[in-house]
Short mmCIF file of C-alpha atoms in Angstrom, two decimals:
data_model
loop_
_atom_site.label_atom_id
_atom_site.label_comp_id
_atom_site.label_asym_id
_atom_site.label_seq_id
_atom_site.Cartn_x
_atom_site.Cartn_y
_atom_site.Cartn_z
CA MET A 1 24.70 205.29 -116.31
CA THR A 2 26.92 202.28 -116.32
CA ALA A 3 28.51 201.29 -113.08
CA ASP A 4 32.08 201.20 -114.45
CA ARG A 5 32.00 204.45 -116.58
CA SER A 6 34.82 206.80 -115.98
CA ARG A 7 36.47 204.56 -113.61
CA PRO A 8 40.27 204.67 -112.98
CA ALA A 9 41.92 201.32 -114.12
CA LEU A 10 42.67 199.02 -111.10
CA THR A 11 46.46 199.08 -110.41
CA LEU A 12 47.94 196.54 -108.06
CA ASP A 13 50.25 198.43 -105.88
CA ALA A 14 51.54 196.97 -102.52
CA GLY A 15 48.84 198.49 -100.45
CA GLN A 16 46.07 197.46 -102.76
CA LEU A 17 47.60 193.67 -103.15
CA ASP A 18 47.31 193.61 -99.06
CA ARG A 19 43.73 194.74 -98.95
CA ASN A 20 42.37 193.06 -101.96
CA PHE A 21 44.37 189.72 -101.98
CA PRO A 22 45.45 189.23 -98.32
CA PHE A 23 46.67 185.56 -99.02
CA PHE A 24 48.89 186.62 -102.31
CA LEU A 25 52.29 185.32 -102.86
CA LYS A 26 54.52 187.13 -105.24
CA VAL A 27 57.75 185.83 -106.75
CA ASP A 28 60.46 187.11 -109.12
CA ALA A 29 61.66 185.67 -112.21
CA GLN A 30 64.03 183.38 -110.28
CA LEU A 31 61.06 182.03 -108.43
CA ARG A 32 62.17 183.75 -105.18
CA VAL A 33 59.73 185.30 -102.71
CA LEU A 34 59.22 188.95 -103.18
CA ALA A 35 56.12 189.42 -100.92
CA MET A 36 53.46 187.85 -99.02
CA GLY A 37 49.89 189.04 -98.24
CA PRO A 38 49.39 189.93 -94.41
CA SER A 39 47.13 187.00 -93.84
CA LEU A 40 49.42 184.45 -95.54
CA ARG A 41 52.13 185.61 -93.38
CA LYS A 42 50.14 184.54 -90.24
CA LEU A 43 50.13 181.10 -91.86
CA LEU A 44 53.60 180.99 -92.87
CA PRO A 45 55.45 182.80 -90.48
CA GLN A 46 58.95 181.33 -91.20
CA ARG A 47 58.91 183.21 -94.52
CA CYS A 48 62.10 184.59 -95.77
CA VAL A 49 62.02 187.36 -98.55
CA GLY A 50 64.64 186.44 -101.30
CA SER A 51 64.44 182.56 -100.58
CA PRO A 52 62.87 180.14 -103.06
CA TYR A 53 59.17 179.78 -102.76
CA ARG A 54 59.68 175.93 -102.57
CA ASN A 55 61.13 176.58 -99.04
CA HIS A 56 57.53 177.67 -97.90
CA VAL A 57 55.06 176.05 -100.08
CA ARG A 58 54.58 172.71 -101.99
CA VAL A 59 52.91 172.66 -105.38
CA VAL A 60 50.19 169.94 -105.50
CA GLN A 61 48.68 171.05 -108.57
CA PRO A 62 49.58 171.53 -111.47
CA THR A 63 52.68 169.41 -112.01
CA GLU A 64 55.22 171.86 -110.86
CA PRO A 65 57.06 173.83 -113.59
CA ALA A 66 60.86 174.20 -113.10
CA SER A 67 61.08 177.86 -114.60
CA LEU A 68 59.14 180.96 -115.03
CA ALA A 69 58.65 180.24 -118.61
CA GLY A 70 56.98 177.08 -117.53
CA TRP A 71 54.75 178.71 -114.93
CA GLN A 72 53.72 181.25 -117.63
CA THR A 73 52.03 178.55 -119.73
CA HIS A 74 49.70 177.94 -116.67
CA ALA A 75 48.79 181.58 -116.04
CA GLY A 76 44.97 181.90 -115.19
CA GLY A 77 44.92 178.34 -114.34
CA LEU A 78 44.23 176.49 -110.96
CA VAL A 79 46.88 175.94 -108.36
CA VAL A 80 46.80 174.15 -105.09
CA LEU A 81 49.50 174.61 -102.59
CA HIS A 82 50.27 173.10 -99.15
CA GLY A 83 52.57 174.53 -96.55
CA VAL A 84 55.94 172.93 -96.09
CA ASP A 85 56.20 173.52 -92.29
CA ARG A 86 52.57 173.43 -91.70
CA ALA A 87 50.70 170.52 -93.34
CA ASP A 88 47.26 171.92 -92.21
CA VAL A 89 47.64 174.84 -94.47
CA VAL A 90 46.16 174.28 -98.01
CA LEU A 91 45.76 177.29 -100.33
CA ARG A 92 43.77 177.07 -103.53
CA GLY A 93 43.19 179.75 -106.16
CA THR A 94 45.10 180.80 -109.56
CA VAL A 95 48.45 181.93 -110.76
CA GLU A 96 48.94 185.06 -112.87
CA ALA A 97 52.01 186.12 -114.89
CA LEU A 98 53.62 189.51 -114.32
CA GLY A 99 55.33 189.49 -117.67
CA ASP A 100 59.00 188.61 -117.28
CA ASP A 101 59.15 190.25 -113.81
CA GLY A 102 57.68 187.02 -112.05
CA LEU A 103 54.43 185.44 -110.97
CA ILE A 104 51.81 186.14 -108.49
CA PHE A 105 49.50 183.40 -106.70
CA LEU A 106 46.26 184.71 -105.70
CA VAL A 107 45.06 182.00 -103.29
CA ASN A 108 42.69 181.62 -100.31
CA PRO A 109 42.97 178.84 -97.50
CA VAL A 110 40.65 175.94 -97.92
CA VAL A 111 38.51 175.64 -94.77
CA GLY A 112 35.35 173.76 -94.21
CA ASN A 113 33.95 175.56 -91.16
CA PHE A 114 34.56 178.31 -88.60
CA GLU A 115 36.42 175.74 -86.44
CA ASP A 116 38.98 175.32 -89.10
CA LEU A 117 39.24 178.99 -89.28
CA ARG A 118 40.15 179.19 -85.57
CA GLU A 119 42.70 176.12 -85.78
CA LEU A 120 44.59 178.17 -88.60
CA GLY A 121 44.82 181.15 -86.28
CA LEU A 122 42.42 183.06 -88.78
CA SER A 123 39.22 185.15 -88.43
CA LEU A 124 36.80 186.55 -90.91
CA ARG A 125 39.03 189.94 -90.80
CA ASP A 126 41.74 188.10 -92.51
CA TYR A 127 39.73 188.23 -95.60
CA ALA A 128 39.47 190.82 -98.32
CA LEU A 129 36.45 193.24 -97.82
CA HIS A 130 34.97 192.04 -101.20
CA ASP A 131 35.37 188.35 -100.47
CA SER A 132 32.56 186.20 -99.79
CA LEU A 133 33.61 183.59 -97.07
CA ALA A 134 30.84 181.21 -98.47
CA ALA A 135 32.59 181.20 -101.83
CA THR A 136 35.72 180.32 -99.97
CA LEU A 137 34.20 177.66 -97.97
CA ARG A 138 32.46 176.21 -100.89
CA SER A 139 35.71 175.39 -102.48
CA ALA A 140 36.02 172.72 -99.65
CA GLY A 141 32.94 171.15 -101.10
CA GLY A 142 31.23 170.57 -97.67
CA ALA A 143 27.80 171.00 -96.49
CA ALA A 144 28.56 174.16 -94.27
CA PRO A 145 28.95 176.57 -97.26
CA SER A 146 25.41 176.18 -98.65
CA ARG A 147 23.95 176.60 -94.87
CA LEU A 148 25.89 179.72 -94.50
CA VAL A 149 24.87 181.21 -97.91
CA GLU A 150 21.28 180.33 -97.02
CA GLN A 151 21.61 182.08 -93.69
CA LEU A 152 22.94 185.25 -95.17
CA ARG A 153 20.29 185.22 -97.86
CA THR A 154 17.51 184.71 -95.22
CA MET A 155 18.93 187.71 -93.32
CA LEU A 156 18.78 189.97 -96.19
CA GLU A 157 15.34 188.96 -97.10
CA MET A 158 14.06 189.37 -93.61
CA GLY A 159 15.60 192.96 -93.07
CA GLU A 160 13.41 195.95 -93.26
CA SER A 161 16.24 197.98 -95.26
CA GLY A 162 16.39 197.61 -99.02
CA VAL A 163 19.71 196.12 -100.33
CA LEU A 164 20.92 195.86 -103.83
CA TYR A 165 24.30 194.44 -104.81
CA ALA A 166 25.56 194.92 -108.39
CA GLY A 167 28.67 193.71 -110.27
CA ALA A 168 31.40 196.10 -111.54
CA GLY A 169 29.63 195.83 -114.88
CA GLY A 170 26.30 197.04 -113.43
CA GLU A 171 24.61 193.92 -113.51
CA VAL A 172 22.23 193.31 -110.44
CA LEU A 173 23.30 190.28 -108.59
CA HIS A 174 20.92 190.50 -105.69
CA LEU A 175 17.83 192.58 -104.89
CA ASN A 176 16.17 191.81 -101.54
CA ARG A 177 12.55 191.87 -100.78
CA SER A 178 12.52 195.14 -99.07
CA MET A 179 14.12 196.75 -101.99
CA ARG A 180 11.75 195.28 -104.46
CA GLU A 181 8.73 196.57 -102.18
CA MET A 182 10.12 200.13 -101.76
CA LEU A 183 10.72 200.42 -105.53
CA GLY A 184 7.58 198.54 -106.75
CA ILE A 185 9.57 196.04 -108.65
CA ASP A 186 7.65 192.94 -109.39
CA ASP A 187 9.60 189.43 -108.81
CA SER A 188 9.35 188.57 -112.60
CA ARG A 189 11.19 191.80 -113.57
CA VAL A 190 14.23 191.11 -111.34
CA ALA A 191 16.13 188.79 -113.76
CA GLY A 192 18.61 190.80 -115.99
CA LEU A 193 18.05 193.93 -114.06
CA THR A 194 20.91 196.44 -114.29
CA LEU A 195 21.95 199.48 -112.27
CA ASP A 196 21.16 201.68 -115.20
CA ALA A 197 17.47 200.39 -115.11
CA ILE A 198 17.25 200.90 -111.26
CA ASP A 199 18.43 204.29 -111.72
CA ARG A 200 15.91 205.18 -114.61
CA HIS A 201 13.09 203.59 -112.40
CA LEU A 202 14.08 205.81 -109.48
CA GLY A 203 14.05 208.92 -111.74
CA GLU A 204 10.54 208.10 -112.74
CA THR A 205 9.22 207.69 -109.11
CA LEU A 206 10.85 210.66 -107.39
CA ALA A 207 8.78 213.37 -106.01
CA PRO A 208 8.52 216.42 -108.56
CA GLU A 209 10.49 218.77 -106.47
CA GLU A 210 13.55 216.50 -106.34
CA LYS A 211 16.44 218.15 -108.11
CA VAL A 212 18.34 215.00 -108.98
CA ARG A 213 16.43 212.90 -111.45
CA GLU A 214 19.30 210.19 -111.48
CA PRO A 215 20.28 209.82 -107.92
CA VAL A 216 22.42 206.62 -108.32
CA SER A 217 24.37 208.42 -111.03
CA ALA A 218 25.06 211.50 -108.83
CA LEU A 219 26.17 209.34 -105.88
CA LEU A 220 28.44 207.28 -108.15
CA ASP A 221 30.13 210.43 -109.61
CA ALA A 222 30.47 211.88 -106.11
CA ILE A 223 32.37 208.50 -105.23
CA LEU A 224 34.63 208.53 -108.40
CA LYS A 225 35.58 212.10 -107.47
CA ASP A 226 37.32 211.06 -104.17
CA ASP A 227 40.81 211.02 -104.03
CA GLY A 228 41.01 208.22 -101.60
CA ALA A 229 42.50 204.73 -101.94
CA SER A 230 40.85 201.74 -103.03
CA GLU A 231 39.09 200.90 -99.93
CA PRO A 232 35.23 200.97 -99.85
CA ARG A 233 34.06 204.23 -100.42
CA ARG A 234 30.34 205.61 -99.43
CA HIS A 235 28.26 208.38 -100.34
CA SER A 236 24.56 209.08 -99.00
CA CYS A 237 21.71 211.31 -99.82
CA THR A 238 17.86 211.55 -98.90
CA ILE A 239 15.32 211.03 -101.52
CA ARG A 240 11.45 211.24 -101.64
CA LEU A 241 9.41 209.10 -103.80
CA VAL A 242 5.87 209.28 -104.77
CA SER A 243 5.42 205.64 -106.09
CA PRO A 244 4.31 203.06 -105.30
CA ARG A 245 3.74 205.09 -102.25
CA HIS A 246 4.71 208.46 -100.78
CA VAL A 247 7.92 207.83 -98.74
CA THR A 248 11.19 209.33 -97.63
CA LEU A 249 14.41 207.14 -98.09
CA ARG A 250 17.88 207.44 -96.97
CA MET A 251 20.13 206.20 -99.89
CA SER A 252 23.62 205.02 -99.45
CA LEU A 253 26.03 203.89 -102.17
CA VAL A 254 29.10 201.83 -101.55
CA LEU A 255 31.90 201.23 -103.93
CA THR A 256 33.95 198.05 -102.78
CA ALA A 257 37.47 197.62 -103.18
CA GLY A 258 36.59 194.98 -105.93
CA ARG A 259 34.59 197.62 -107.79
CA ASP A 260 31.29 196.00 -107.06
CA LEU A 261 28.40 198.35 -105.93
CA LEU A 262 26.06 198.07 -102.88
CA LEU A 263 23.08 200.30 -102.90
CA TYR A 264 21.28 200.60 -99.52
CA LEU A 265 17.75 202.25 -98.87
CA ARG A 266 16.38 202.86 -95.48
CA ASP A 267 12.87 204.04 -94.97
CA ILE A 268 13.16 207.40 -92.62
CA THR A 269 9.54 208.48 -93.32
CA SER A 270 8.61 208.15 -89.66
CA GLU A 271 12.03 209.78 -88.54
CA ALA A 272 11.22 212.84 -90.93
CA GLU A 273 7.80 213.19 -89.75
CA VAL A 274 8.88 213.07 -86.18
CA ASN A 275 11.52 215.63 -86.78
CA ARG A 276 9.03 217.94 -88.51
CA MET A 277 6.40 217.55 -85.75
CA LYS A 278 9.12 217.92 -83.02
CA SER A 279 9.97 221.31 -84.78
CA GLU A 280 6.69 222.61 -84.99
CA PHE A 281 5.97 221.58 -81.47
CA LEU A 282 8.90 223.44 -80.08
CA SER A 283 8.02 226.58 -82.28
CA THR A 284 4.26 226.55 -81.26
CA ALA A 285 5.06 225.84 -77.53
CA ALA A 286 7.49 228.51 -77.25
CA HIS A 287 4.88 230.86 -78.80
CA GLU A 288 1.98 229.62 -76.65
CA LEU A 289 4.06 230.08 -73.54
CA ARG A 290 5.47 233.52 -74.51
CA THR A 291 2.23 235.09 -75.23
CA PRO A 292 0.80 235.01 -71.71
CA LEU A 293 4.24 235.59 -70.17
CA ALA A 294 4.67 238.69 -72.15
CA SER A 295 1.08 239.88 -71.27
CA ILE A 296 1.87 239.24 -67.44
CA PHE A 297 5.21 240.86 -67.82
CA GLY A 298 3.85 243.87 -69.72
CA PHE A 299 1.01 244.72 -67.32
CA ALA A 300 3.15 244.02 -64.20
CA GLU A 301 5.78 246.58 -65.47
CA LEU A 302 2.96 249.02 -66.30
CA MET A 303 1.73 248.96 -62.68
CA LEU A 304 5.31 249.44 -61.43
CA ALA A 305 5.98 252.31 -63.64
CA ARG A 306 2.65 254.41 -63.45
CA LYS A 307 0.29 255.39 -60.68
CA MET A 308 -3.19 253.83 -61.30
CA SER A 309 -6.79 254.28 -59.69
CA GLU A 310 -7.85 251.33 -57.71
CA SER A 311 -10.29 250.59 -60.76
CA GLN A 312 -7.47 250.47 -63.12
CA GLN A 313 -5.50 248.30 -60.95
CA ARG A 314 -8.17 245.95 -60.65
CA GLU A 315 -8.51 245.85 -64.34
CA VAL A 316 -5.00 245.26 -64.72
CA LEU A 317 -4.74 242.65 -62.14
CA GLY A 318 -7.74 240.79 -63.68
CA THR A 319 -5.78 240.59 -66.89
CA ILE A 320 -2.66 239.38 -65.12
CA HIS A 321 -4.81 236.75 -63.29
CA ARG A 322 -6.43 235.72 -66.60
CA GLN A 323 -3.07 235.22 -68.37
CA SER A 324 -1.74 233.35 -65.36
CA GLN A 325 -4.55 230.89 -65.42
CA LEU A 326 -4.07 230.48 -69.02
CA LEU A 327 -0.26 229.58 -68.54
CA ILE A 328 -1.08 227.42 -65.60
CA ASN A 329 -3.64 225.73 -67.91
CA LEU A 330 -1.09 225.15 -70.79
CA ILE A 331 1.56 223.76 -68.48
CA ASN A 332 -0.74 221.46 -66.60
CA GLU A 333 -1.98 220.08 -69.90
CA LEU A 334 1.72 219.70 -71.38
CA LEU A 335 2.80 217.95 -68.01
CA ASP A 336 -0.37 215.70 -68.37
CA LEU A 337 0.24 214.73 -71.79
CA SER A 338 3.95 214.33 -71.15
CA ARG A 339 3.23 211.93 -68.16
CA ILE A 340 0.58 209.87 -69.80
CA GLU A 341 2.88 209.37 -72.71
CA ALA A 342 5.79 208.47 -70.55
CA ARG A 343 3.97 206.07 -68.34
CA GLN A 344 1.82 204.48 -71.05
CA GLY A 345 -1.22 203.97 -68.96
CA LYS A 346 1.01 202.52 -66.07
CA ASP A 347 -0.29 205.08 -63.65
CA PHE A 348 -3.77 204.42 -64.65
CA HIS A 349 -6.07 203.05 -61.87
CA ARG A 350 -8.58 201.18 -63.88
CA GLN A 351 -11.71 199.87 -62.41
CA LEU A 352 -15.19 198.72 -63.25
CA CYS A 353 -17.39 201.88 -63.80
CA ARG A 354 -20.63 202.62 -64.96
CA VAL A 355 -20.96 204.77 -68.02
CA GLY A 356 -23.54 206.84 -66.31
CA THR A 357 -21.76 207.43 -63.39
CA ILE A 358 -18.83 209.01 -65.30
CA VAL A 359 -20.95 211.10 -67.34
CA ASP A 360 -22.77 212.35 -64.16
CA SER A 361 -19.40 213.18 -62.41
CA THR A 362 -18.32 215.10 -65.45
CA ILE A 363 -21.34 217.16 -65.82
CA ARG A 364 -21.03 218.21 -62.18
CA GLY A 365 -17.54 219.35 -62.83
CA LEU A 366 -18.38 221.22 -65.99
CA LEU A 367 -18.30 225.06 -65.63
CA ILE A 368 -18.63 227.41 -68.55
CA LYS A 369 -18.52 231.02 -67.47
CA ASN A 370 -21.28 233.20 -69.05
CA ASP A 371 -23.03 230.29 -70.71
CA ARG A 372 -26.50 229.20 -69.62
CA ARG A 373 -26.73 226.32 -71.95
CA GLN A 374 -27.09 222.84 -70.40
CA VAL A 375 -26.23 219.52 -71.81
CA LYS A 376 -29.07 217.56 -72.97
CA LEU A 377 -28.66 213.83 -71.75
CA HIS A 378 -29.93 210.61 -73.33
CA LEU A 379 -28.59 207.78 -71.64
CA PRO A 380 -30.13 204.46 -72.56
CA HIS A 381 -26.93 202.54 -71.92
CA GLY A 382 -25.77 204.31 -68.81
CA ALA A 383 -25.88 201.08 -66.63
CA GLU A 384 -23.26 199.35 -68.98
CA CYS A 385 -19.96 198.82 -67.46
CA ILE A 386 -16.46 199.67 -68.76
CA MET A 387 -12.91 199.13 -67.25
CA VAL A 388 -11.36 202.36 -67.16
CA ASP A 389 -9.67 205.17 -64.85
CA PRO A 390 -12.66 207.12 -63.89
CA GLU A 391 -10.56 210.26 -63.20
CA LYS A 392 -8.82 210.30 -66.46
CA THR A 393 -11.98 209.22 -68.51
CA GLN A 394 -13.76 212.16 -66.95
CA GLN A 395 -10.95 214.56 -67.78
CA ALA A 396 -11.13 213.20 -71.46
CA LEU A 397 -14.92 213.73 -71.73
CA LEU A 398 -14.77 217.05 -70.02
CA ASN A 399 -12.18 218.25 -72.63
CA VAL A 400 -14.81 217.11 -75.37
CA LEU A 401 -17.57 218.93 -73.74
CA SER A 402 -15.56 222.03 -73.09
CA ASN A 403 -14.78 222.04 -77.05
CA ALA A 404 -18.47 221.74 -77.71
CA PHE A 405 -19.18 224.98 -75.76
CA LYS A 406 -16.35 226.90 -76.99
CA TYR A 407 -16.86 226.08 -80.87
CA SER A 408 -20.44 226.79 -80.63
CA PRO A 409 -20.08 230.74 -80.05
CA ASP A 410 -23.52 231.14 -81.61
CA GLY A 411 -25.40 228.85 -79.25
CA GLY A 412 -27.26 225.60 -80.14
CA ASP A 413 -28.06 222.49 -78.38
CA ILE A 414 -25.22 220.30 -76.70
CA ALA A 415 -26.13 216.66 -76.50
CA LEU A 416 -24.59 213.70 -74.88
CA SER A 417 -25.91 210.32 -75.35
CA THR A 418 -24.74 206.66 -75.30
CA VAL A 419 -24.65 204.21 -78.14
CA LEU A 420 -23.82 200.45 -78.58
CA ARG A 421 -21.98 198.72 -81.48
CA GLU A 422 -20.73 195.32 -82.11
CA GLY A 423 -17.74 194.32 -84.54
CA ASP A 424 -15.54 191.31 -84.80
CA GLY A 425 -17.17 189.75 -81.83
CA ASP A 426 -16.67 192.62 -79.57
CA ARG A 427 -19.22 194.93 -78.02
CA GLN A 428 -18.27 198.64 -77.35
CA VAL A 429 -20.17 201.46 -75.76
CA GLY A 430 -19.87 204.94 -76.88
CA ILE A 431 -20.10 208.31 -75.17
CA ARG A 432 -21.33 210.70 -77.73
CA VAL A 433 -21.16 214.35 -77.59
CA THR A 434 -23.05 216.63 -80.38
CA ASP A 435 -22.80 220.36 -80.88
CA GLN A 436 -24.40 222.61 -83.45
CA GLY A 437 -21.34 224.76 -83.90
CA MET A 438 -18.75 225.96 -86.45
CA GLY A 439 -17.77 222.41 -87.42
CA MET A 440 -14.56 221.46 -89.40
CA THR A 441 -13.47 220.79 -92.88
CA GLY A 442 -11.88 217.48 -94.16
CA GLU A 443 -8.39 219.06 -93.92
CA GLN A 444 -9.06 220.37 -90.46
CA LEU A 445 -10.53 217.27 -89.19
CA ALA A 446 -7.15 215.29 -90.37
CA ARG A 447 -5.34 217.74 -87.75
CA VAL A 448 -7.50 217.76 -84.88
CA PHE A 449 -5.17 215.65 -82.65
CA GLU A 450 -1.91 217.71 -83.42
CA ARG A 451 -0.70 219.36 -80.52
CA PHE A 452 -1.28 223.05 -80.39
CA TRP A 453 -3.50 222.87 -83.41
CA ARG A 454 -6.80 224.63 -83.27
CA ALA A 455 -9.62 224.89 -85.57
CA ASP A 456 -10.02 228.62 -85.12
CA PRO A 457 -6.76 230.24 -85.61
CA SER A 458 -7.85 233.79 -84.70
CA GLY A 459 -7.36 233.33 -81.15
CA SER A 460 -10.84 234.46 -80.30
CA ILE A 461 -11.50 231.06 -78.90
CA PRO A 462 -9.49 230.27 -75.59
CA GLY A 463 -7.75 227.11 -75.30
CA THR A 464 -4.31 225.61 -75.56
CA GLY A 465 -4.81 223.12 -78.47
CA LEU A 466 -3.64 220.25 -76.43
CA GLY A 467 -7.15 219.12 -75.23
CA MET A 468 -7.98 216.57 -78.00
CA SER A 469 -4.36 215.13 -77.95
CA LEU A 470 -5.11 214.32 -74.16
CA VAL A 471 -8.37 212.78 -75.23
CA LYS A 472 -6.89 210.43 -77.89
CA GLU A 473 -3.99 209.49 -75.40
CA ILE A 474 -6.26 208.71 -72.56
CA VAL A 475 -9.04 206.73 -74.63
CA GLU A 476 -6.60 204.72 -76.47
CA LEU A 477 -4.46 203.67 -73.51
CA GLN A 478 -7.60 202.07 -72.35
CA GLU A 479 -8.26 200.03 -75.48
CA GLY A 480 -10.63 202.53 -76.90
CA ARG A 481 -10.92 204.56 -79.99
CA VAL A 482 -12.03 208.22 -80.70
CA GLN A 483 -14.48 209.00 -83.63
CA ILE A 484 -15.16 212.36 -84.86
CA GLU A 485 -17.49 213.52 -87.48
CA SER A 486 -17.78 217.17 -88.63
CA MET A 487 -19.25 219.32 -91.36
CA PRO A 488 -18.40 222.97 -91.83
CA HIS A 489 -21.18 225.32 -90.10
CA GLN A 490 -23.12 221.96 -89.09
CA GLY A 491 -21.56 220.99 -86.02
CA THR A 492 -19.22 218.15 -84.69
CA THR A 493 -20.10 214.83 -83.08
CA VAL A 494 -17.11 213.12 -81.03
CA THR A 495 -17.86 209.63 -79.80
CA LEU A 496 -15.47 208.00 -77.16
CA TRP A 497 -15.65 204.23 -77.61
CA PHE A 498 -14.75 201.70 -74.89
CA PRO A 499 -14.75 197.78 -74.80
CA LEU A 500 -17.89 196.91 -73.01
CA THR A 501 -17.41 194.70 -69.85
CA THR A 502 -19.99 191.78 -69.75
CA ASP A 503 -18.55 189.42 -67.13
CA PHE A 504 -19.55 191.63 -64.42
CA VAL A 505 -22.90 193.59 -64.22
CA LEU A 506 -23.97 196.30 -61.82
CA SER A 507 -27.39 196.62 -60.89
CA ARG A 508 -29.12 199.82 -62.60
CA PRO A 509 -29.51 202.53 -60.09
CA SER A 510 -32.93 204.01 -59.53
CA ASP A 511 -31.90 207.44 -60.65
CA MET A 512 -30.64 206.22 -64.03
CA SER A 513 -33.61 206.56 -66.06
CA GLY A 514 -32.11 206.94 -69.40
CA GLN A 515 -34.52 209.79 -70.46
CA ASP A 516 -33.85 213.04 -72.09
CA GLY A 517 -33.55 215.90 -69.77
CA PRO A 518 -31.16 218.75 -68.70
CA ASP A 519 -28.38 218.31 -66.23
#
């Protein structure tokens, strides 16, 4: 692909002249004014179509020719014009011959800074879309242009989106830092790059399932098929790359009025993942809510439609009660999770707590029906203090213990212990729960914090799939971390790590012996 292939030739009708050269001056063979650009008309309001151009501007350079033939010898050369009625108007540019039909002066006002612009009654909108104001200012020879160019370059380099600017021939004129990082292009390869090379590079790094292997070419073809005028035209698409990293990008290509090309890449990997998770969450949440509701509705309808014995009624009512409790638990956990995320820990009432006290309160609230197993305790660090919300922390630990019982259907010990670790100058205490249950594979372990996800998809193990999501939110909002280790059929170990508070020590209670023993 070359950037200018199959492009229609640029023709300069009145509309295109206004858009592309807003300060142009067009004269006929007798050197009378035919037209002025819209921005030049602001500078020379006393214009008169059909009058000699000398009534409006004075030629400073070159030595003014007296006829069209004389001007034609200067075609393509530099011209400097001054306003006749406005001495502050200085125009600089080139003159082009229109055959025997006349001349066109393609000029810009000479200004040194933005104050000069305002004094002339102009703004940035008075310049053509493809113009660089810095280039215009540079013609004044002042210090302001270099500062402006540097500011623009800095903004491009600091931006998180990738920006590539290419000339009409496909040569890459600028490639910012983010674009180089997204595409994995080393700085040493930037010099001499073309849009063709960028397109080939993209094709080599696209995900295998992508249909378009030359995305830039496809976008350019779409732009060239537009029937619109010569104003900037834009087309966009989404692509996925696998190198230098897996990433989803929103790619936009802009064809400017001056036939230059602007390629823009925005990393939307996080947005795409959030959208995927939102869709999965809504689908799963609807299913999880519908299941108990359908059961409640069905059995209630059955009781209304049929006469039942007292024992049958109690059985049906028991089912309705269980399903109602499941529905209540699901809604409560959803509300808890939503509230914790929305408040970001602002409603946590953190205080200095002994680890042993939190464990003791949690164990007392643990109730697993029809399970005689007890939690084996080993708390050598039970007197250590952490700054947490005791109620929220007990809720997190209770979720972990409940999972240990539920996912150990064949029995086995449930152990709870405390451990210490140090790293980067910080000391942390961990509350560790270990079971001998079904365990998880590496793939399952990677999804353990996803909402509504459960290691056992059969539905034989009760639960909402929100428990570990709550655990993660509660612990991390208190500067802690959740660590999980698991092997299939060998059990799971979950450790809740919290920063250890050392500036205040509570005396060790007499009943906190730290010895093994049942609850």
